[in-house]
Short mmCIF file of C-alpha atoms and ligand atoms in Angstrom, two decimals:
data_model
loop_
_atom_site.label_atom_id
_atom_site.label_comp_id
_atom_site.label_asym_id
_atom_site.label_seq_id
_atom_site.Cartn_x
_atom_site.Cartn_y
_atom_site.Cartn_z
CA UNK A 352 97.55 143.57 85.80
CA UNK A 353 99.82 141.60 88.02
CA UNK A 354 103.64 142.76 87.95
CA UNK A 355 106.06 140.11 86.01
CA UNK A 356 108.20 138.31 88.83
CA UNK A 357 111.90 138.17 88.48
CA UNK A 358 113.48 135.26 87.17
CA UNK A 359 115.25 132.74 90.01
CA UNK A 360 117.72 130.16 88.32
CA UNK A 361 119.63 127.59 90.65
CA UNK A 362 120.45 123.40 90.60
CA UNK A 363 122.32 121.06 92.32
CA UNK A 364 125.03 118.28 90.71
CA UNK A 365 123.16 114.83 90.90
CA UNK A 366 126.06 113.26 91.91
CA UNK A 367 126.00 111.27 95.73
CA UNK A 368 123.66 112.38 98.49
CA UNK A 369 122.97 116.06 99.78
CA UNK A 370 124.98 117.16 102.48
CA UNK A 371 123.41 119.44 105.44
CA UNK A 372 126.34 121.89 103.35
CA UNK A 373 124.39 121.53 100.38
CA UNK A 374 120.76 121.97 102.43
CA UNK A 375 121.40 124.80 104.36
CA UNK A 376 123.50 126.97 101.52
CA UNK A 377 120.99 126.48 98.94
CA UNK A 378 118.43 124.65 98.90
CA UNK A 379 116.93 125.47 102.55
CA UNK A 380 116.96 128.99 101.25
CA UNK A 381 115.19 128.36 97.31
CA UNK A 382 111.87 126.96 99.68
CA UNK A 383 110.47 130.35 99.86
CA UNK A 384 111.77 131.92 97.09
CA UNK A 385 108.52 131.51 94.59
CA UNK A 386 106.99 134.22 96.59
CA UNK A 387 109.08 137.03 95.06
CA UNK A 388 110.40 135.19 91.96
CA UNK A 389 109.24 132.86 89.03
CA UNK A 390 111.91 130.12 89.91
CA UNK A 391 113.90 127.39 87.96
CA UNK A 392 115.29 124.69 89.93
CA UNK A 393 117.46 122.25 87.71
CA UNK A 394 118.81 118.50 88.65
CA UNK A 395 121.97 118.97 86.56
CA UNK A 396 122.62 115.44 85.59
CA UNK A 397 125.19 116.92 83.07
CA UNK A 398 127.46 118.67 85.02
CA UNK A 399 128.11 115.05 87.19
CA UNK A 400 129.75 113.29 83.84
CA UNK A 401 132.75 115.39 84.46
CA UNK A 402 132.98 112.63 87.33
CA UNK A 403 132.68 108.83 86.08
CA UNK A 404 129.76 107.33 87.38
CA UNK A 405 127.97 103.87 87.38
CA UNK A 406 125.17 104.22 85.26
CA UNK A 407 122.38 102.46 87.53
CA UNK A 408 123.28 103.92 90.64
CA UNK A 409 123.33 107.28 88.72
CA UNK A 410 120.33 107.17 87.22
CA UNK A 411 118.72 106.45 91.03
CA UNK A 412 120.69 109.24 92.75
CA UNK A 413 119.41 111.08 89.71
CA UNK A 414 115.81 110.63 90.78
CA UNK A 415 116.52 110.99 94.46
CA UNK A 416 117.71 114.01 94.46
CA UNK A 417 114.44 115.04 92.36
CA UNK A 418 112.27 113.52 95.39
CA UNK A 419 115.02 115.47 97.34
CA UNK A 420 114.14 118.90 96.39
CA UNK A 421 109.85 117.86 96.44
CA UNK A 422 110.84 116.63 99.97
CA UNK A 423 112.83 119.25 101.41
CA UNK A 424 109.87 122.05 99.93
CA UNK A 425 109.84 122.91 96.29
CA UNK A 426 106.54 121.98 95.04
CA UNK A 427 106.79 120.95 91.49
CA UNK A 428 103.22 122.50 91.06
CA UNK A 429 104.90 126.28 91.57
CA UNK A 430 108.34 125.87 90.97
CA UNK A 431 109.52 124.67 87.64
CA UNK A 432 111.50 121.82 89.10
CA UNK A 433 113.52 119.69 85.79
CA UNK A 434 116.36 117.80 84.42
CA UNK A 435 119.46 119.80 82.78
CA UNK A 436 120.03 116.68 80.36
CA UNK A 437 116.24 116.77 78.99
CA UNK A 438 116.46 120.31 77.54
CA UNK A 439 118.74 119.91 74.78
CA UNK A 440 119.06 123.77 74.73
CA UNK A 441 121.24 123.73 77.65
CA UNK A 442 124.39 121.66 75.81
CA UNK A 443 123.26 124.00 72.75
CA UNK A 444 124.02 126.70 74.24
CA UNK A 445 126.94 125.95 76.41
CA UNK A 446 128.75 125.06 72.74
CA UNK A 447 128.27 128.38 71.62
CA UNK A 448 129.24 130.37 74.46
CA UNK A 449 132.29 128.34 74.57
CA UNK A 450 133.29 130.25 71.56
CA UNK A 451 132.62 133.39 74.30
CA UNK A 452 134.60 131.70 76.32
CA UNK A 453 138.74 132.29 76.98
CA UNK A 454 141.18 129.13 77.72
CA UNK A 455 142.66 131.94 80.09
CA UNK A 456 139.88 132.76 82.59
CA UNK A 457 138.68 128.89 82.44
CA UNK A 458 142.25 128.17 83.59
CA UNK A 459 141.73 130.33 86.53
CA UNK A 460 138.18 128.65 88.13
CA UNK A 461 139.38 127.08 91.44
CA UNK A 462 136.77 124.44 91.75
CA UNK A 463 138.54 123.16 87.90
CA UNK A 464 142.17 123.45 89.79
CA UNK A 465 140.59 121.26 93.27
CA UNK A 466 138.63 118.91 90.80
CA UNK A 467 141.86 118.32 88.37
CA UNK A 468 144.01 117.44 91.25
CA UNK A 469 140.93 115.31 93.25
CA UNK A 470 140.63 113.31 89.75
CA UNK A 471 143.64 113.71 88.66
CA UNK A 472 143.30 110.25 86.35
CA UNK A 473 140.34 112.04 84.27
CA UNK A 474 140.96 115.58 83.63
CA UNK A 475 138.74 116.27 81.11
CA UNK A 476 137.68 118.49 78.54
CA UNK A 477 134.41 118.68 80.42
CA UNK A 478 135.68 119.31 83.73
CA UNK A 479 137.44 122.32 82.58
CA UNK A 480 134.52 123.82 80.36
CA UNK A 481 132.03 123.30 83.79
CA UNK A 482 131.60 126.75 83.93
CA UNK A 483 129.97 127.49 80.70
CA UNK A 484 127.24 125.12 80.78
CA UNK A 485 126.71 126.53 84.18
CA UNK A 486 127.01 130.21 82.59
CA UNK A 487 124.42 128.68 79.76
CA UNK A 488 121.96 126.94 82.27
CA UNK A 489 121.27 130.12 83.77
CA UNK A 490 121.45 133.01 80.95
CA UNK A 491 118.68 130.67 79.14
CA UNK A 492 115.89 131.42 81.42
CA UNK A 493 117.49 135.15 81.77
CA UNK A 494 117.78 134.68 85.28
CA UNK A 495 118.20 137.96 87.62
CA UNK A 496 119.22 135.90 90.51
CA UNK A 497 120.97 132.21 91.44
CA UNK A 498 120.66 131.40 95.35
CA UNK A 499 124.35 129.17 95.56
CA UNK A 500 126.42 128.72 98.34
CA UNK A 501 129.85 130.66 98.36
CA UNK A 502 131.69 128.24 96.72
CA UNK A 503 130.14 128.96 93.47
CA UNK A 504 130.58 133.17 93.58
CA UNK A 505 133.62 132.28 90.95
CA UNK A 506 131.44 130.46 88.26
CA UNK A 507 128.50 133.19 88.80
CA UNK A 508 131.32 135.87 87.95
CA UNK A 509 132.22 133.90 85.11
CA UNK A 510 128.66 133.58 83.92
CA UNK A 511 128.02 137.36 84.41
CA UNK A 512 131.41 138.25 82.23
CA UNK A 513 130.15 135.76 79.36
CA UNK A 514 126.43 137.37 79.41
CA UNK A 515 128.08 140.96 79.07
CA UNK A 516 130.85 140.17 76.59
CA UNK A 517 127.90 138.47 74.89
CA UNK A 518 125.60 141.69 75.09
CA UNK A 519 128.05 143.69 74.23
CA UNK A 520 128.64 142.99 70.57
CA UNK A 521 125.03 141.64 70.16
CA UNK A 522 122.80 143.83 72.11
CA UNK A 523 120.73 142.92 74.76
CA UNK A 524 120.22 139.25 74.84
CA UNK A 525 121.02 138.27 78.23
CA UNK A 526 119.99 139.22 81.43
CA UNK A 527 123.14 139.84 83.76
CA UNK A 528 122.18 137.87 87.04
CA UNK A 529 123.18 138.62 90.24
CA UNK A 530 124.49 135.25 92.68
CA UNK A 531 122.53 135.42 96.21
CA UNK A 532 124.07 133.97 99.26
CA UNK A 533 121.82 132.87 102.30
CA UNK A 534 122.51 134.79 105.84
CA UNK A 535 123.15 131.84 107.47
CA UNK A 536 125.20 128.95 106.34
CA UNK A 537 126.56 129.81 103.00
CA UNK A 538 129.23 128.08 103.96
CA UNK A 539 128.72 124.73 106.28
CA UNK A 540 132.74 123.26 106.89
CA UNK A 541 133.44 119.67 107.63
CA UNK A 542 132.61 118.10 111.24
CA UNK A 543 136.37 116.68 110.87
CA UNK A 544 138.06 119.84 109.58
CA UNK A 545 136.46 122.68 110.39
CA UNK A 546 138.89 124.50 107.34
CA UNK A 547 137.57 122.41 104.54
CA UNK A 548 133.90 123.13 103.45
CA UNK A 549 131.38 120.28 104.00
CA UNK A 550 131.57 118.38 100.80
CA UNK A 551 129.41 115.43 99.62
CA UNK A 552 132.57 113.61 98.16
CA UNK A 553 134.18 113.48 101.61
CA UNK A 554 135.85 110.19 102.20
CA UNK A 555 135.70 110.52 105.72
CA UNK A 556 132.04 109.66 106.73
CA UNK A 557 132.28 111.48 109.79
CA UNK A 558 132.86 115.23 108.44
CA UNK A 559 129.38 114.86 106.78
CA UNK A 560 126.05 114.88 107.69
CA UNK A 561 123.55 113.74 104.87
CA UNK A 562 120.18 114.41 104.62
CA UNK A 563 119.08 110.94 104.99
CA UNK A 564 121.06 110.39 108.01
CA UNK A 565 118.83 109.35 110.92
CA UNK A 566 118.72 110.99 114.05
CA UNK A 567 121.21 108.74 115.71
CA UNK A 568 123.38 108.96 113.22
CA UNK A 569 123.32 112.66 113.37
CA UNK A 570 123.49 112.99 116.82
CA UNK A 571 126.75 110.67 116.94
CA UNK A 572 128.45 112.99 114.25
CA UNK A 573 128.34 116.34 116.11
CA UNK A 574 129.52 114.51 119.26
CA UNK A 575 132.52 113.99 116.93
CA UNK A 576 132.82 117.27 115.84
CA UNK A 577 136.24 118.24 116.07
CA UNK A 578 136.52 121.46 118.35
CA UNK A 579 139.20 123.11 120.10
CA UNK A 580 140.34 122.14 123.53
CA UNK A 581 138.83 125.40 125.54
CA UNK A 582 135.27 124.84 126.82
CA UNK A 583 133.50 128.20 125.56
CA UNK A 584 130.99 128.37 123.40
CA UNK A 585 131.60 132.03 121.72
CA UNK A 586 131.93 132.46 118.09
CA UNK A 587 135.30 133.32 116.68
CA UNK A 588 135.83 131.83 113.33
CA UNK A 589 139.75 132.11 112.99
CA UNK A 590 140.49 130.88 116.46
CA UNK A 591 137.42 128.60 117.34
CA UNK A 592 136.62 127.28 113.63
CA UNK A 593 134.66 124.31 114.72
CA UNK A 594 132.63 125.90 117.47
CA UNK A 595 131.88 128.68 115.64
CA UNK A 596 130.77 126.22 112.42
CA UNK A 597 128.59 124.26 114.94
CA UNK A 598 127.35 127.46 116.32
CA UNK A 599 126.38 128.48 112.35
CA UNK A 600 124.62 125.65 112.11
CA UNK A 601 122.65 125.81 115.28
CA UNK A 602 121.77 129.34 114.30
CA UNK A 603 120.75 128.59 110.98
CA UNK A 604 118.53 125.63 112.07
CA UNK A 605 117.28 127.63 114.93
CA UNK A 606 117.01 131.29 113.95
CA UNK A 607 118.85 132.20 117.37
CA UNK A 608 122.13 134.51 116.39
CA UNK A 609 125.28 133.90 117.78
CA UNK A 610 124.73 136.28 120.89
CA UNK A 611 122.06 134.21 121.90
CA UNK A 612 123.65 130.80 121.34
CA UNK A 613 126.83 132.41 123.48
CA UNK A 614 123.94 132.75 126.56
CA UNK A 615 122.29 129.78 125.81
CA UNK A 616 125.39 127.99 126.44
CA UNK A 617 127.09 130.00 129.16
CA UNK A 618 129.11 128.12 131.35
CA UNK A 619 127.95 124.85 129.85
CA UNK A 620 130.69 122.24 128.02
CA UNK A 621 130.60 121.50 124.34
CA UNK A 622 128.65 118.16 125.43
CA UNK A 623 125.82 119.92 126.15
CA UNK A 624 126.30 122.00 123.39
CA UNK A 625 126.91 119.35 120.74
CA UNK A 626 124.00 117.05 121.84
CA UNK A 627 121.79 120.44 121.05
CA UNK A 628 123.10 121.21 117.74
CA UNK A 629 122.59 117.27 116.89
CA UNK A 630 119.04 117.29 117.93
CA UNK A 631 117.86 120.70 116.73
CA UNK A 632 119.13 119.10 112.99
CA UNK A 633 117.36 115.72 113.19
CA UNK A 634 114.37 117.33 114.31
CA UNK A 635 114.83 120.14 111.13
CA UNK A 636 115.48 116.68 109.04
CA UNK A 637 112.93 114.72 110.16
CA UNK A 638 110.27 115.70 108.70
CA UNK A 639 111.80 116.13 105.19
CA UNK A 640 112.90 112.37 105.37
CA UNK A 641 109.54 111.64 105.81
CA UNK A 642 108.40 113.10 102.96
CA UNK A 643 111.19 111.76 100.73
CA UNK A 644 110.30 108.32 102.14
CA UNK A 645 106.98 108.76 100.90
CA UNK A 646 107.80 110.28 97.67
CA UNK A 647 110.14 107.63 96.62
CA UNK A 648 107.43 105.02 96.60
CA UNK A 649 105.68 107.14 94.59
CA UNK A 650 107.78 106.74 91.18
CA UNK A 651 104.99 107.54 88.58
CA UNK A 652 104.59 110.76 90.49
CA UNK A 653 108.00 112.11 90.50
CA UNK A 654 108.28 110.91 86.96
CA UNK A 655 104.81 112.89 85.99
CA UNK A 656 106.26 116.00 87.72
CA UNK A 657 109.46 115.42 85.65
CA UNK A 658 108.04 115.43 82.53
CA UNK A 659 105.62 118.20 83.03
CA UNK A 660 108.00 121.14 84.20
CA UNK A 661 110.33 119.84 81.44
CA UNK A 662 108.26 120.59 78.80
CA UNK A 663 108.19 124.50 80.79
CA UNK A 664 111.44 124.54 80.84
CA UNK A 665 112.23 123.47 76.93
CA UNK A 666 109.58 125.84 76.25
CA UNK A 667 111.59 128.78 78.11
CA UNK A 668 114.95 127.87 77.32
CA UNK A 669 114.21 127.55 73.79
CA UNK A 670 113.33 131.33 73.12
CA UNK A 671 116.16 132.42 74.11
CA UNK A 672 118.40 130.02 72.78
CA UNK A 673 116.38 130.94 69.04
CA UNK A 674 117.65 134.34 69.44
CA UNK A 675 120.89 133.49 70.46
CA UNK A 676 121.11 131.53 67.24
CA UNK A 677 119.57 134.44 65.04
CA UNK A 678 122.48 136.80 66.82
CA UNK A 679 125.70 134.99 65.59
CA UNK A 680 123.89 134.48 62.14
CA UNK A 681 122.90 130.40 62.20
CA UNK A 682 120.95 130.00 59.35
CA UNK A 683 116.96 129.87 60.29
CA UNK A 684 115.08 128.29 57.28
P1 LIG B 1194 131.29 118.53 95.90
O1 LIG B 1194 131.65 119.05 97.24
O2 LIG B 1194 131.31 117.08 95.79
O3 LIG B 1194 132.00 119.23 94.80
P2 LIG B 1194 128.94 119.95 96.44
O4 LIG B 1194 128.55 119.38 97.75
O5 LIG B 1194 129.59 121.29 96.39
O6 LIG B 1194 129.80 118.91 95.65
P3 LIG B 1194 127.10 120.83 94.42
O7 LIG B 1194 126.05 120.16 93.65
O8 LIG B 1194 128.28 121.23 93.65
O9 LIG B 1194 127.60 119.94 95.58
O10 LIG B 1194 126.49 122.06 95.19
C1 LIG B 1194 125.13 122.32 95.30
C2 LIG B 1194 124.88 123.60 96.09
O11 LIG B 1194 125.22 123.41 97.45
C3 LIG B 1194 125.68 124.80 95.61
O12 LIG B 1194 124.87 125.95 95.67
C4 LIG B 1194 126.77 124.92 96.62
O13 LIG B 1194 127.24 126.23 96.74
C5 LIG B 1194 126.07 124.46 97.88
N1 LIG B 1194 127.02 123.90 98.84
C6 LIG B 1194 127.75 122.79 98.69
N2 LIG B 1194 128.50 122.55 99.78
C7 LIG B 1194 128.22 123.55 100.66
C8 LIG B 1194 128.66 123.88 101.98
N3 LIG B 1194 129.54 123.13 102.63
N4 LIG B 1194 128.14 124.96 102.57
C9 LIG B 1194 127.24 125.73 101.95
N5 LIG B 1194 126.78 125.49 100.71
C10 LIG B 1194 127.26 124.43 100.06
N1 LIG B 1195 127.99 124.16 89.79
C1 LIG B 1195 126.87 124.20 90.67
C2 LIG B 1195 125.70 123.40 90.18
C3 LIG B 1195 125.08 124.12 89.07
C4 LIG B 1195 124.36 125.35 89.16
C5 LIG B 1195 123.97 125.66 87.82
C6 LIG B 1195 124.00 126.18 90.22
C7 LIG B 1195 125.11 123.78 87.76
N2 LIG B 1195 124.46 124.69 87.01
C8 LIG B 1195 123.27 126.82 87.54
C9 LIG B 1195 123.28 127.34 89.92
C10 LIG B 1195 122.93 127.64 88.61
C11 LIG B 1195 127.30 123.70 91.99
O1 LIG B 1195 126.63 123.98 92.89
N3 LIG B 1195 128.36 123.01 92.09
#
């Protein structure tokens, strides 16, 4: 009898495009991942109406970053690879753990303090309750692991407290999961501050790469990069913040560590250097763009896939969510 995998649960906001942030701290590392685990991968259309959007244009990003995640590796065929916003479970849930849920620790989520001052016109309800259909996206497929980047180690502790307050007066219902953070890159920073993580809803153009960026494009934004004034490529975080992000990035695009990047690039300038981090990441991006060329042409395809490892995931989520229901005593008739 073949031994029952663990359960992988992670998703991306379907809001603007992917960042080479969003690539290389998550979904660069969820590729593999279906070797060791049975894995979930969620477009989580419903977590981006904390943010107005246009409805067209967010129905297409909607889709793209679907044809995003095919592209970059995730076969739909092996990974169950679905919209948040088609399993009703998932905004069933989230309203009854918000009754697990304290105004108090809510109050304390930094991304809820950032995003309240970014939007500071729409602070909504929604916004502030993020965490919780997070927490209920992953405790419905009782998920022992989420690959995030570090930005999101605050909502996974969040999600772990809720599952154990949760377990604790009802038994065990949910598994506790545990967050997973790549080696390399869990957190890219910004290519014009090298203190602010690399964030798809950057005004400034230039502190971004995006996945669909082509190769010039690319290549012109690490020349860019803002660096210090010294010439020497050696990675020191607190005093060399954008070398030592560039030199991340190489690594993690490369496999070389930082001892051999510092050899690589002894007694060379940043030129040199920055010309070889641009090129080693269009040549890593190349080929995903075209696939997701490819795949966008392809609508009835995605679509088919969509559908398909919905009706998994509804299946799934739906077992648990029936027992949740049976716990706090809904009426079953
Ligand atoms: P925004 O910055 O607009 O809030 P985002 O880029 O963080 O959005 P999300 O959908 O919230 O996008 O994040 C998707 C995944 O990408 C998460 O696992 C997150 O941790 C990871 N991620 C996002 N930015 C970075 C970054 N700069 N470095 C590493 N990982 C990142
Ligand atoms: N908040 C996450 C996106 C997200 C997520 C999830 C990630 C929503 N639900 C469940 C992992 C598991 C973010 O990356 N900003």
């Amino acid at each position: 009898m073949s031994e029952e995998k663990k359960i992988l649960y992670s998703g991306m906001q379907a809001t603007g495009s992917l960042t080479l942030g969003n690539y290389l701290g998550a979904l660069k590392n969820w590729v593999k991942m279906h070797e060791e685990y049975e894995c979930f991968y969620g477009v989580m259309d419903l977590h981006s109406l904390t943010v107005r959007q246009e409805p067209a244009k967010f129905r297409q990003n909607a889709r793209k970053l679907y044809a995003l995640y095919v592209a970059a590796g995730l076969d739909p065929e092996v990974n169950c690879v679905y919209f948040q916003s088609h399993v009703s479970a998932h905004a069933e849930l989230a309203w009854i753990l918000d009754c697990f849920t304290y105004m108090g620790e809510l109050s304390r989520m930094t991304q809820f303090k950032d995003k309240s001052q970014k939007h500071a016109d729409n602070v909504n309800a929604g916004l502030f309750t993020y965490p919780v259909l997070m927490a209920a996206d992953i405790l419905l497929y009782q998920a022992h692991v989420v690959p995030v980047g570090v930005d999101q180690k605050q909502h996974l502790e969040i999600t772990r407290d809720i599952a154990e307050r949760f377990n604790k007066i009802y038994g065990d219902v949910f598994t506790v999961p545990e967050p997973y953070f790549g080696e390399n890159g869990a957190k890219v920073m910004s290519l014009a501050d090298p203190t602010k993580k690399m964030s798809k809803s950057d005004e400034n153009v230039n502190a971004t790469i995006l996945l669909t960026d082509d190769r010039d494009t690319v290549i012109r934004k690490f020349k860019r990069a803002v660096t210090d004034s010294d010439a020497e490529v050696r990675f020191a975080p607190e005093e060399k913040p954008g070398i030592s992000n560039l030199m991340e990035i190489y690594g993690s695009v490369t496999g070389k560590s930082h001892e051999e990047i510092e050899s690589e690039f002894a007694g060379k300038g940043y030129g040199d250097f920055k010309l070889a981090v641009g090129e080693a990441v269009a040549d890593e991006l190349a080929p995903l763009q075209e696939r997701y060329e490819k795949l966008l042409a392809d609508k009835s395809y995605i679509d088919d896939c969509i559908r398909r490892n919905d009706d998994k995931a509804r299946y799934v989520s739906n077992k648990t969510l029936r027992k949740v229901k049976k716990k706090v005593g809904l009426l079953e008739v």
